[in-house]
Coordinates of C-alpha atoms in Angstrom, one line a residue:
Chain A
M173 CA 19.3 10.8 22.1
S174 CA 17.5 13.2 19.9
L175 CA 13.7 14.0 19.9
T176 CA 13.3 12.4 16.5
D177 CA 14.6 9.0 17.9
L178 CA 11.7 8.5 20.3
T179 CA 9.0 5.9 19.5
L180 CA 5.3 6.7 19.5
S181 CA 4.8 5.3 23.0
E182 CA 7.8 7.2 24.4
L183 CA 6.6 10.4 22.8
H184 CA 3.1 9.9 24.1
D185 CA 4.4 9.5 27.7
K186 CA 6.7 12.5 27.5
L187 CA 3.9 14.7 25.9
R188 CA 1.3 13.6 28.4
T189 CA 3.6 14.4 31.4
K190 CA 4.6 17.6 29.7
E191 CA 8.3 16.7 29.7
L192 CA 8.1 17.7 26.1
S193 CA 5.7 19.8 24.0
S194 CA 4.4 18.9 20.6
V195 CA 5.8 22.1 19.2
E196 CA 9.3 21.1 20.3
V197 CA 9.0 17.7 18.7
T198 CA 7.4 19.0 15.6
R199 CA 10.1 21.6 15.2
A200 CA 12.7 18.9 15.5
Y201 CA 11.1 16.9 12.7
L202 CA 10.6 20.0 10.5
E203 CA 14.3 20.8 10.9
R204 CA 15.3 17.3 9.8
I205 CA 12.9 17.4 6.8
A206 CA 14.4 20.8 5.7
A207 CA 17.9 19.3 6.0
H208 CA 17.4 16.0 4.3
N209 CA 14.3 15.9 2.1
A210 CA 15.9 17.4 -1.0
A211 CA 18.4 14.6 -1.2
L212 CA 15.9 11.8 -0.4
N213 CA 12.7 13.0 -2.1
I214 CA 10.5 11.5 0.6
Y215 CA 7.9 14.3 1.0
L216 CA 5.9 15.4 -2.0
T217 CA 4.1 18.1 0.0
E218 CA 5.5 19.6 3.2
R219 CA 3.4 21.8 5.6
P220 CA 5.9 23.4 8.0
V221 CA 3.6 26.3 9.0
E222 CA 0.4 24.3 9.3
A223 CA 2.2 21.4 11.2
L224 CA 3.3 23.9 13.9
R225 CA -0.3 25.1 14.1
D226 CA -1.4 21.5 14.6
A227 CA 1.2 21.1 17.3
E228 CA 0.0 24.2 19.2
A229 CA -3.5 22.9 19.1
A230 CA -2.3 19.5 20.4
D231 CA -0.4 21.2 23.2
R232 CA -3.6 23.0 24.3
R233 CA -5.5 19.7 24.3
I234 CA -2.8 18.1 26.4
A235 CA -2.8 21.1 28.8
A236 CA -6.6 20.5 29.2
G237 CA -5.9 16.9 30.2
E238 CA -7.5 15.5 27.1
A239 CA -4.6 13.8 25.4
A240 CA -5.5 10.8 23.1
P241 CA -2.8 8.3 22.3
L242 CA -1.6 10.1 19.1
T243 CA -2.2 13.7 20.3
G244 CA 0.7 15.9 19.3
I245 CA 2.7 13.2 17.5
P246 CA 4.1 14.2 14.2
L247 CA 2.9 11.8 11.4
A248 CA 3.0 11.7 7.6
L249 CA 0.7 10.1 5.1
K250 CA 1.1 8.3 1.8
D251 CA -0.1 10.7 -0.9
L252 CA -2.9 8.3 -1.8
L253 CA -4.9 9.2 1.3
V254 CA -7.2 12.1 0.6
T255 CA -6.7 15.1 3.0
E256 CA -9.1 18.0 3.1
G257 CA -7.4 21.2 1.8
I258 CA -4.0 19.4 1.4
R259 CA -2.8 18.6 -2.1
T260 CA -3.2 14.8 -2.8
T261 CA -1.3 13.8 -6.0
C262 CA -1.3 9.9 -5.8
G263 CA 2.2 10.3 -7.4
S264 CA 0.6 11.3 -10.7
K265 CA 0.9 14.3 -12.9
L266 CA -2.8 14.0 -13.6
L267 CA -3.5 15.0 -10.0
E268 CA -0.6 17.4 -9.5
N269 CA -3.0 20.1 -8.3
F270 CA -5.8 18.1 -6.8
I271 CA -7.0 19.6 -3.4
P272 CA -9.5 17.1 -1.9
P273 CA -12.7 18.6 -0.3
Y274 CA -12.8 16.0 2.4
N275 CA -10.8 13.7 4.7
G276 CA -10.7 9.9 4.4
T277 CA -11.8 8.0 7.5
A278 CA -8.3 7.0 8.6
V279 CA -7.1 10.6 8.2
H280 CA -10.2 11.9 10.0
K281 CA -9.4 9.6 12.9
L282 CA -5.8 10.9 13.1
R283 CA -7.0 14.5 12.9
D284 CA -9.7 13.8 15.5
S285 CA -7.0 12.6 17.9
S286 CA -5.0 15.8 17.3
A287 CA -2.0 14.1 15.6
V288 CA 0.3 16.5 13.8
L289 CA 0.4 16.1 10.0
L290 CA 3.9 16.9 8.6
G291 CA 3.0 16.3 5.0
K292 CA 2.3 13.8 2.2
L293 CA 4.7 11.1 1.1
N294 CA 6.1 9.9 -2.2
M295 CA 4.8 6.8 -3.9
D296 CA 4.5 4.9 -7.1
E297 CA 1.7 6.5 -9.3
F298 CA -1.7 5.3 -8.0
G299 CA 0.1 2.6 -5.9
M300 CA 1.4 0.8 -9.0
G301 CA 5.0 -0.3 -8.5
S302 CA 7.5 -2.0 -6.3
S303 CA 10.3 0.6 -6.3
N304 CA 8.8 4.1 -6.1
E305 CA 10.4 4.7 -9.6
N306 CA 6.9 5.1 -11.1
S307 CA 6.3 8.4 -9.2
A308 CA 5.7 11.3 -11.5
F309 CA 7.8 13.4 -9.1
G310 CA 10.9 11.2 -9.2
P311 CA 11.9 8.2 -7.1
C312 CA 12.1 8.4 -3.3
R313 CA 15.6 7.2 -2.3
N314 CA 16.5 4.6 0.3
P315 CA 18.0 6.3 3.3
W316 CA 20.4 3.3 3.8
D317 CA 21.8 3.7 0.3
R318 CA 20.7 6.5 -1.9
E319 CA 21.5 4.7 -5.1
R320 CA 19.0 2.0 -4.2
V321 CA 15.2 2.0 -4.2
A322 CA 13.1 2.5 -1.1
G323 CA 10.6 -0.1 -2.4
G324 CA 7.1 0.6 -3.3
S325 CA 4.5 1.6 -3.7
S326 CA 4.6 3.2 -0.2
G327 CA 8.3 4.1 -0.6
G328 CA 8.0 7.5 1.1
S329 CA 6.0 5.9 4.1
A330 CA 8.9 3.5 4.8
A331 CA 11.8 5.9 3.9
C332 CA 10.5 8.6 6.3
I333 CA 10.8 6.1 9.2
A334 CA 14.3 5.1 8.2
A335 CA 15.4 8.7 7.8
R336 CA 13.6 9.8 11.0
L337 CA 11.5 12.3 9.0
A338 CA 8.3 11.4 10.8
A339 CA 7.5 9.5 14.0
A340 CA 5.2 7.1 12.1
S341 CA 3.3 7.0 8.8
L342 CA 0.4 5.4 7.0
G343 CA 0.8 3.5 3.8
T344 CA -1.5 1.4 1.6
D345 CA -0.9 -2.2 0.5
T346 CA -2.5 -3.9 -2.5
G347 CA 0.2 -6.5 -3.3
G348 CA 2.9 -5.7 -0.8
S349 CA 3.1 -2.0 -0.9
I350 CA 3.5 -1.5 2.8
R351 CA 5.5 -4.6 3.7
Q352 CA 8.1 -4.6 0.8
P353 CA 9.3 -1.0 1.3
A354 CA 9.3 -1.5 5.1
S355 CA 11.6 -4.5 4.5
H356 CA 13.9 -2.5 2.2
C357 CA 14.1 0.5 4.6
G358 CA 14.2 -1.4 8.0
A359 CA 10.8 -0.3 9.2
V360 CA 7.8 -2.1 10.6
G361 CA 4.9 -2.3 8.1
L362 CA 1.5 -3.8 8.8
K363 CA -1.0 -4.8 6.2
P364 CA -4.2 -5.3 8.2
T365 CA -6.9 -7.9 7.2
Y366 CA -9.1 -6.7 4.3
G367 CA -12.0 -4.8 6.0
R368 CA -10.2 -4.0 9.2
V369 CA -9.5 -0.4 8.2
S370 CA -11.9 1.8 6.2
R371 CA -10.9 2.5 2.6
Y372 CA -13.1 5.6 2.5
G373 CA -10.9 8.4 1.2
V374 CA -8.2 6.0 0.0
V375 CA -7.8 6.6 -3.8
A376 CA -8.7 3.2 -5.3
Y377 CA -6.3 1.0 -7.2
A378 CA -7.7 -2.5 -6.8
S379 CA -10.7 -2.4 -4.5
S380 CA -10.8 -6.0 -3.5
L381 CA -7.1 -5.9 -2.4
D382 CA -6.4 -2.4 -1.1
Q383 CA -5.9 -1.8 2.6
V384 CA -4.5 1.0 4.7
G385 CA -1.9 0.3 7.4
P386 CA 0.8 1.7 9.7
V387 CA 4.5 2.0 9.1
T388 CA 6.5 2.5 12.3
R389 CA 9.8 1.9 14.1
T390 CA 8.5 -0.7 16.5
V391 CA 5.8 -3.3 16.6
E392 CA 4.4 -1.6 19.7
D393 CA 4.0 1.6 17.7
S394 CA 2.2 -0.4 15.0
A395 CA -0.3 -1.6 17.6
L396 CA -0.9 2.0 18.8
L397 CA -1.5 3.3 15.3
L398 CA -3.7 0.4 14.2
Q399 CA -5.8 0.9 17.4
T400 CA -6.7 4.4 16.3
I401 CA -7.5 3.7 12.6
A402 CA -9.2 0.2 12.8
G403 CA -12.9 -0.4 12.9
Y404 CA -16.1 -0.5 11.0
D405 CA -17.1 2.5 8.9
R406 CA -20.5 3.0 7.4
A407 CA -18.9 5.0 4.6
D408 CA -17.0 1.8 3.5
S409 CA -19.5 -1.0 2.9
T410 CA -16.6 -3.5 2.7
S411 CA -15.3 -2.6 6.2
I412 CA -16.2 -5.4 8.7
D413 CA -18.3 -4.8 11.7
C414 CA -16.4 -7.0 14.2
P415 CA -14.9 -5.9 17.6
V416 CA -11.4 -4.2 17.5
P417 CA -9.3 -6.0 20.2
D418 CA -6.9 -4.1 22.5
Y419 CA -3.7 -4.5 20.4
R420 CA -1.3 -3.3 23.0
A421 CA -2.7 -5.9 25.5
A422 CA -1.8 -8.6 22.9
L423 CA 1.9 -7.7 23.0
R424 CA 3.9 -10.4 24.7
N425 CA 7.5 -11.3 25.7
D426 CA 7.7 -15.0 25.0
L427 CA 6.2 -17.3 22.5
K428 CA 5.4 -20.4 24.6
G429 CA 2.5 -22.3 23.0
V430 CA 2.7 -20.4 19.7
R431 CA 2.9 -22.5 16.6
V432 CA 4.8 -20.8 13.8
G433 CA 4.5 -22.3 10.3
L434 CA 7.2 -22.2 7.6
P435 CA 5.6 -22.6 4.2
K436 CA 8.1 -24.5 2.0
E437 CA 7.1 -22.6 -1.1
Y438 CA 8.6 -19.4 0.4
F439 CA 12.1 -20.9 0.9
I440 CA 13.0 -21.4 -2.7
D441 CA 16.3 -21.6 -4.7
G442 CA 16.0 -18.1 -6.1
L443 CA 16.1 -16.6 -2.7
D444 CA 19.1 -14.3 -2.1
P445 CA 21.5 -16.1 0.3
E446 CA 21.6 -13.2 2.7
V447 CA 17.8 -13.1 2.9
Q448 CA 17.8 -16.8 3.5
R449 CA 20.4 -16.5 6.2
T450 CA 18.8 -13.6 8.1
V451 CA 15.3 -15.0 7.9
A452 CA 16.6 -18.4 9.2
S453 CA 18.3 -16.7 12.2
A454 CA 15.1 -14.8 12.9
I455 CA 13.2 -18.2 13.0
D456 CA 15.8 -19.5 15.4
V457 CA 15.0 -16.5 17.7
L458 CA 11.3 -17.3 17.5
R459 CA 12.2 -20.9 18.5
D460 CA 14.4 -19.7 21.4
L461 CA 11.4 -17.6 22.6
G462 CA 9.4 -20.8 22.9
A463 CA 7.6 -21.1 19.6
E464 CA 7.0 -24.4 18.1
I465 CA 8.2 -24.4 14.5
V466 CA 6.0 -26.4 12.0
H467 CA 6.7 -27.1 8.4
V468 CA 3.7 -26.4 6.2
S469 CA 2.8 -26.0 2.5
L470 CA 0.8 -23.3 0.6
P471 CA 0.7 -25.3 -2.7
H472 CA -0.7 -22.6 -5.0
T473 CA 1.9 -19.9 -4.1
D474 CA 3.6 -20.1 -7.5
Y475 CA 0.3 -19.0 -9.2
A476 CA -0.2 -15.9 -7.1
V477 CA 1.7 -13.3 -9.2
A478 CA -0.2 -14.3 -12.4
C479 CA -3.5 -14.3 -10.5
Y480 CA -2.7 -10.9 -9.0
Y481 CA -1.7 -9.2 -12.2
L482 CA -5.1 -10.2 -13.8
I483 CA -7.3 -9.3 -10.8
A484 CA -5.5 -6.1 -9.8
T485 CA -5.2 -4.7 -13.3
A486 CA -8.9 -5.6 -14.1
E487 CA -10.0 -3.7 -11.0
A488 CA -7.6 -0.8 -11.8
S489 CA -8.9 -0.4 -15.4
S490 CA -12.3 0.1 -13.9
N491 CA -11.3 2.3 -11.0
L492 CA -9.1 4.6 -13.1
A493 CA -11.9 5.2 -15.6
R494 CA -12.8 8.1 -13.3
Y495 CA -9.8 10.2 -14.5
D496 CA -11.5 11.6 -17.6
G497 CA -10.8 15.3 -17.2
V498 CA -14.3 16.2 -16.2
R499 CA -14.5 16.5 -12.4
Y500 CA -11.0 16.9 -11.2
G501 CA -7.4 16.6 -12.3
R502 CA -5.7 17.6 -15.5
R503 CA -7.7 18.1 -18.7
V504 CA -6.2 18.0 -22.2
T505 CA -8.5 18.9 -25.1
G506 CA -8.1 18.9 -28.9
E507 CA -10.1 20.0 -31.9
G508 CA -12.7 17.3 -31.3
G509 CA -15.3 16.6 -28.6
L510 CA -15.7 14.7 -25.4
I511 CA -14.2 11.4 -26.5
E512 CA -11.0 13.1 -27.7
M513 CA -10.8 14.9 -24.4
Y514 CA -10.9 11.6 -22.5
N515 CA -8.3 10.0 -24.8
R516 CA -5.9 12.9 -24.6
T517 CA -6.3 13.6 -20.9
R518 CA -5.6 10.0 -20.0
G519 CA -2.8 9.6 -22.6
A520 CA -1.0 12.7 -21.3
G521 CA -1.8 12.3 -17.6
F522 CA -0.8 8.7 -16.8
G523 CA 2.7 7.3 -16.6
D524 CA 3.9 4.1 -18.4
E525 CA 3.2 1.6 -15.7
V526 CA -0.4 2.9 -15.1
K527 CA -1.1 2.7 -18.8
R528 CA 0.3 -0.8 -18.9
R529 CA -1.9 -2.0 -16.1
I530 CA -5.0 -0.2 -17.5
M531 CA -4.4 -1.9 -20.8
L532 CA -3.8 -5.4 -19.3
G533 CA -6.9 -5.0 -17.2
T534 CA -9.1 -3.8 -20.0
Y535 CA -7.9 -6.7 -22.1
A536 CA -8.6 -9.2 -19.3
L537 CA -12.2 -7.9 -18.9
S538 CA -12.9 -7.5 -22.6
S539 CA -15.5 -9.5 -24.5
G540 CA -14.2 -12.9 -25.4
Y541 CA -11.3 -12.9 -22.9
Y542 CA -13.2 -12.4 -19.6
D543 CA -13.6 -16.2 -18.9
A544 CA -10.1 -17.1 -19.9
Y545 CA -8.3 -14.5 -17.9
Y546 CA -10.4 -12.6 -15.2
L547 CA -12.8 -15.5 -14.2
K548 CA -9.9 -18.0 -14.3
A549 CA -7.9 -15.7 -12.0
Q550 CA -10.8 -15.4 -9.6
K551 CA -11.1 -19.2 -9.3
V552 CA -7.3 -19.5 -8.7
R553 CA -7.8 -16.8 -6.0
T554 CA -10.2 -19.2 -4.3
L555 CA -7.5 -21.9 -4.2
I556 CA -4.9 -19.5 -2.8
R557 CA -7.2 -18.3 -0.1
Q558 CA -8.1 -21.9 0.8
D559 CA -4.3 -22.7 1.1
F560 CA -4.1 -20.2 3.9
L561 CA -7.3 -21.3 5.7
D562 CA -6.1 -24.9 5.6
V563 CA -2.7 -23.9 7.0
F564 CA -4.2 -21.8 9.8
A565 CA -5.9 -24.9 11.1
Q566 CA -2.4 -26.1 12.0
V567 CA -0.5 -23.0 13.0
D568 CA -1.0 -19.6 14.6
V569 CA 1.2 -17.5 12.3
L570 CA 3.5 -18.0 9.3
A571 CA 7.1 -16.8 9.1
T572 CA 8.5 -16.0 5.7
P573 CA 10.8 -13.6 3.8
V574 CA 9.2 -10.3 2.7
A575 CA 11.1 -9.9 -0.6
P576 CA 13.4 -12.3 -2.4
T577 CA 16.3 -9.8 -2.3
P578 CA 17.4 -6.6 -0.4
A579 CA 16.7 -3.2 -2.0
F580 CA 17.9 -3.2 -5.6
R581 CA 19.6 -0.4 -7.5
L582 CA 17.6 2.4 -9.0
G583 CA 17.1 1.6 -12.7
E584 CA 18.1 -2.0 -12.2
K585 CA 14.7 -3.6 -13.1
G586 CA 13.4 -0.7 -15.3
A587 CA 13.4 -2.5 -18.6
D588 CA 11.3 -5.6 -17.8
P589 CA 8.0 -5.1 -16.1
L590 CA 7.6 -8.8 -15.4
Q591 CA 10.8 -9.0 -13.4
M592 CA 9.5 -6.2 -11.2
Y593 CA 6.2 -8.0 -10.7
L594 CA 8.0 -11.2 -9.7
S595 CA 9.7 -9.4 -6.8
D596 CA 6.3 -9.3 -5.0
I597 CA 5.9 -13.1 -4.9
F598 CA 5.9 -13.4 -1.1
T599 CA 3.6 -10.5 -0.3
I600 CA 0.9 -10.8 -3.0
P601 CA -0.7 -14.1 -1.7
V602 CA -1.6 -12.3 1.6
N603 CA -3.7 -9.7 -0.3
L604 CA -5.4 -12.3 -2.5
A605 CA -6.3 -14.3 0.6
G606 CA -7.5 -11.1 2.3
T607 CA -5.6 -11.8 5.5
C608 CA -3.0 -9.7 7.5
G609 CA 0.9 -9.5 7.2
L610 CA 3.6 -7.8 9.2
S611 CA 7.1 -6.9 8.0
L612 CA 9.7 -6.3 10.6
P613 CA 13.5 -5.8 10.4
C614 CA 15.5 -9.0 11.0
G615 CA 19.0 -8.2 9.9
F616 CA 21.2 -6.7 7.2
A617 CA 22.8 -7.8 3.9
A618 CA 26.3 -6.6 3.0
G619 CA 26.5 -2.8 2.6
K620 CA 24.1 -2.4 5.5
L621 CA 20.9 -3.1 3.5
P622 CA 17.9 -4.0 5.8
I623 CA 16.1 -7.3 5.4
G624 CA 12.6 -8.0 6.7
L625 CA 10.9 -10.9 8.2
Q626 CA 7.2 -11.4 7.2
L627 CA 4.7 -12.7 9.7
I628 CA 1.4 -13.7 8.2
G629 CA -1.7 -14.0 10.5
K630 CA -5.2 -15.4 10.3
P631 CA -8.0 -13.1 9.1
F632 CA -8.5 -10.5 11.8
G633 CA -5.5 -12.0 13.7
E634 CA -3.5 -8.7 13.9
D635 CA -3.3 -9.2 17.7
A636 CA -1.5 -12.5 17.4
L637 CA 0.8 -11.1 14.7
L638 CA 1.7 -8.0 16.8
G639 CA 2.2 -10.3 19.8
V640 CA 4.8 -12.4 18.0
G641 CA 6.5 -9.4 16.4
H642 CA 6.8 -7.6 19.7
A643 CA 8.4 -10.7 21.4
Y644 CA 10.9 -10.8 18.6
Q645 CA 11.8 -7.1 19.0
Q646 CA 12.3 -7.7 22.8
A647 CA 14.9 -10.2 21.9
T648 CA 16.6 -8.4 19.1
D649 CA 17.8 -4.8 18.3
W650 CA 17.6 -4.7 14.4
H651 CA 14.8 -2.2 14.7
K652 CA 16.9 0.2 16.8
Q653 CA 19.7 0.5 14.2
Q654 CA 19.7 3.8 12.3
A655 CA 20.6 4.8 8.8
E656 CA 23.3 7.5 8.7
L657 CA 22.2 10.5 6.7
Chain B
M282 CA 1.9 -14.4 -30.2
K283 CA -0.7 -13.9 -27.4
I284 CA -1.7 -10.5 -28.6
S285 CA -1.3 -8.6 -31.9
R286 CA -0.5 -4.9 -32.4
E287 CA -4.0 -4.5 -33.9
Q288 CA -5.6 -5.9 -30.7
V289 CA -3.5 -3.5 -28.6
V290 CA -4.8 -0.6 -30.6
Q291 CA -8.3 -1.9 -30.1
V292 CA -7.8 -2.3 -26.3
A293 CA -6.4 1.3 -26.1
K294 CA -9.6 2.5 -27.8
L295 CA -11.7 0.6 -25.2
A296 CA -9.6 2.1 -22.4
R297 CA -9.8 5.6 -23.8
L298 CA -6.0 6.0 -23.9
E299 CA -4.3 8.0 -26.6
L300 CA -1.0 6.2 -27.2
D301 CA 1.7 7.0 -29.7
N302 CA 3.3 4.5 -32.0
D303 CA 6.3 3.9 -29.7
E304 CA 4.0 3.2 -26.8
L305 CA 1.9 0.8 -28.9
D306 CA 5.0 -1.0 -30.0
A307 CA 6.4 -1.3 -26.5
L308 CA 3.0 -2.4 -25.1
T309 CA 2.6 -5.1 -27.7
G310 CA 5.8 -6.8 -26.6
Q311 CA 5.2 -6.3 -22.9
M312 CA 1.6 -7.4 -22.9
D313 CA 2.5 -10.4 -25.0
A314 CA 5.2 -11.5 -22.5
I315 CA 2.9 -10.9 -19.5
L316 CA 0.0 -12.8 -21.1
A317 CA 2.3 -15.7 -21.9
Y318 CA 3.4 -15.7 -18.2
V319 CA -0.2 -15.6 -16.8
D320 CA -1.0 -18.6 -19.0
K321 CA 0.5 -20.7 -16.2
L322 CA -2.9 -20.4 -14.5
N323 CA -4.1 -23.0 -17.1
E324 CA -1.9 -25.6 -15.4
L325 CA -4.6 -25.7 -12.7
D326 CA -7.9 -27.5 -13.0
T327 CA -10.5 -25.0 -11.7
D328 CA -13.6 -26.9 -12.8
G329 CA -16.3 -26.5 -10.1
I330 CA -14.2 -23.9 -8.2
I331 CA -16.3 -20.9 -7.1
P332 CA -14.6 -17.7 -8.1
T333 CA -13.6 -15.3 -5.3
S334 CA -14.6 -11.7 -6.0
H335 CA -14.1 -10.6 -2.4
A336 CA -11.7 -12.2 0.1
V337 CA -13.8 -11.6 3.2
P338 CA -17.4 -12.8 3.4
V339 CA -19.7 -9.8 3.4
E340 CA -23.4 -9.6 2.9
N341 CA -25.2 -6.9 1.2
A342 CA -24.7 -3.7 3.2
F343 CA -28.1 -2.0 3.5
R344 CA -28.8 1.3 5.1
P345 CA -32.0 3.3 5.5
D346 CA -32.6 5.5 2.4
A347 CA -32.4 8.7 4.4
P348 CA -30.8 11.9 3.3
V349 CA -27.5 12.8 5.0
P350 CA -25.2 15.9 4.6
S351 CA -23.0 15.7 1.5
L352 CA -20.3 17.8 -0.1
G353 CA -22.5 20.4 -1.7
T354 CA -22.1 21.9 -5.1
E355 CA -19.4 24.4 -4.4
K356 CA -17.0 21.8 -2.9
A357 CA -17.9 19.2 -5.5
L358 CA -16.9 21.7 -8.3
S359 CA -13.8 23.0 -6.5
N360 CA -11.4 20.9 -8.6
A361 CA -13.3 21.0 -11.9
P362 CA -11.1 21.9 -14.9
A363 CA -14.2 23.9 -16.1
A364 CA -17.5 24.6 -14.5
A365 CA -20.5 26.9 -15.1
D366 CA -23.9 27.5 -13.5
G367 CA -23.2 24.9 -10.8
C368 CA -22.4 22.2 -13.4
F369 CA -19.2 20.5 -14.8
K370 CA -18.5 22.0 -18.2
V371 CA -17.3 19.7 -21.0
P372 CA -16.6 19.8 -24.8
K373 CA -19.5 19.0 -27.1
V374 CA -20.8 15.5 -26.5
I375 CA -22.6 14.9 -29.8
E376 CA -20.4 15.4 -32.8

């Protein structure tokens, strides 16, 4: 077993007892990154020298007997999380040389616990995409099959787990951007409840939907990482001031007394047969562990994609107004004045998908169309959220597929944006409802392509979600299988 | 047609996006298809439904109006494409 195969909890134990040093582990990861990153395009920014410095500092802290749960553990971050003094591109040419002057709250908490930061991870530009093909720096490749997408937008955050290029990572999820790539890469991805993790220092895409979460090898690791980043933050007025439970204490080995709902709208004809088969077997495992399986309905599911692509684009058109060439990022000027600078900077700096979403959102918010599109979508959002609240009166968690298919081929869905949007059908409703969702490996399609099971929990029910996920991983070994590089 | 090319040009102007002719042509077709798709929301009767702007109930988040440390001019200007005299520098505003 190599050092890069250890889970967070195994690493923590070996570091604390000084069986291993953080410098040794960090060096092992840096060697792996040097050997494999060029072919996979997972890291946009590497920091080999600084990571070793982080590791030395962590080893000193451990020697002083002051180890926190993540001290000395080599992590990586989606390049949407602002990092003081470390380039943060958001996958955009516009921010190619942006060096943030501060750390976001989640990053600050990791730094505060003396985690080692290996670098910043590839992503779809500003979080807009489902394949990582919208990165201005080229797509991140799927470690299980390099001709296929890693998923998106947090493609690098999931691929670095599959490729063993970090012990764990953080991603962000606005419509499935943690869960879908985790499913495609065979990783564990958690989108916490809206407000559970501070969004301070997370570059905004759609502010009422965005949330930061862990991408890890095991559910136990997810619990460990969430424990460190969760909690109220006065710098984010939408973070919620409610107690953070002990997530590791919620991990369980059986599911006696747990009611698992299967929403019929998630098991539809268009589902890939191999996804259907593996998710059905996963549900059998949950039943064997003692869970009671209940058939339920989320009747407005079919409207979620349309609702999302109005609300998310409207919020994006407003949030991305800040890229105007004045305070940071690229500036393109012409013969004229300020307005021409805005137009040129944005026209030259943004990629096609970002432009498309800004245009859609601007249209949905424009005079004469606001009620028909944006307001209508907000009302439908109420119906979608109510579906979940109704169902959670009957069951503890929901079990569904994460994505309708395994990872598709690079370029396969490039020509038709709507087809790409529809691949997020099972993840988007969770963001609209503001609740939490966990993606975990539950099998493989032909050609050894990972498939994920999605567990959806009540608002602030991450503990129950992690409990069910952990029990599943005690009974299966899908999460232990490794991509051959 | 849900949206015309002229409307797309107008939206680009509102969004402060310089787009070339090829981009405008492509966007007209794509936005038309997406807007036709989102029309399915009109199958639902939403009369009397309260719109959701925020998924988790939150009240106004007040804090005392007291000064706290902030970035400071030097850091705030550190990524500016152009700066002078402690300010962001831009092309002429009034033409």
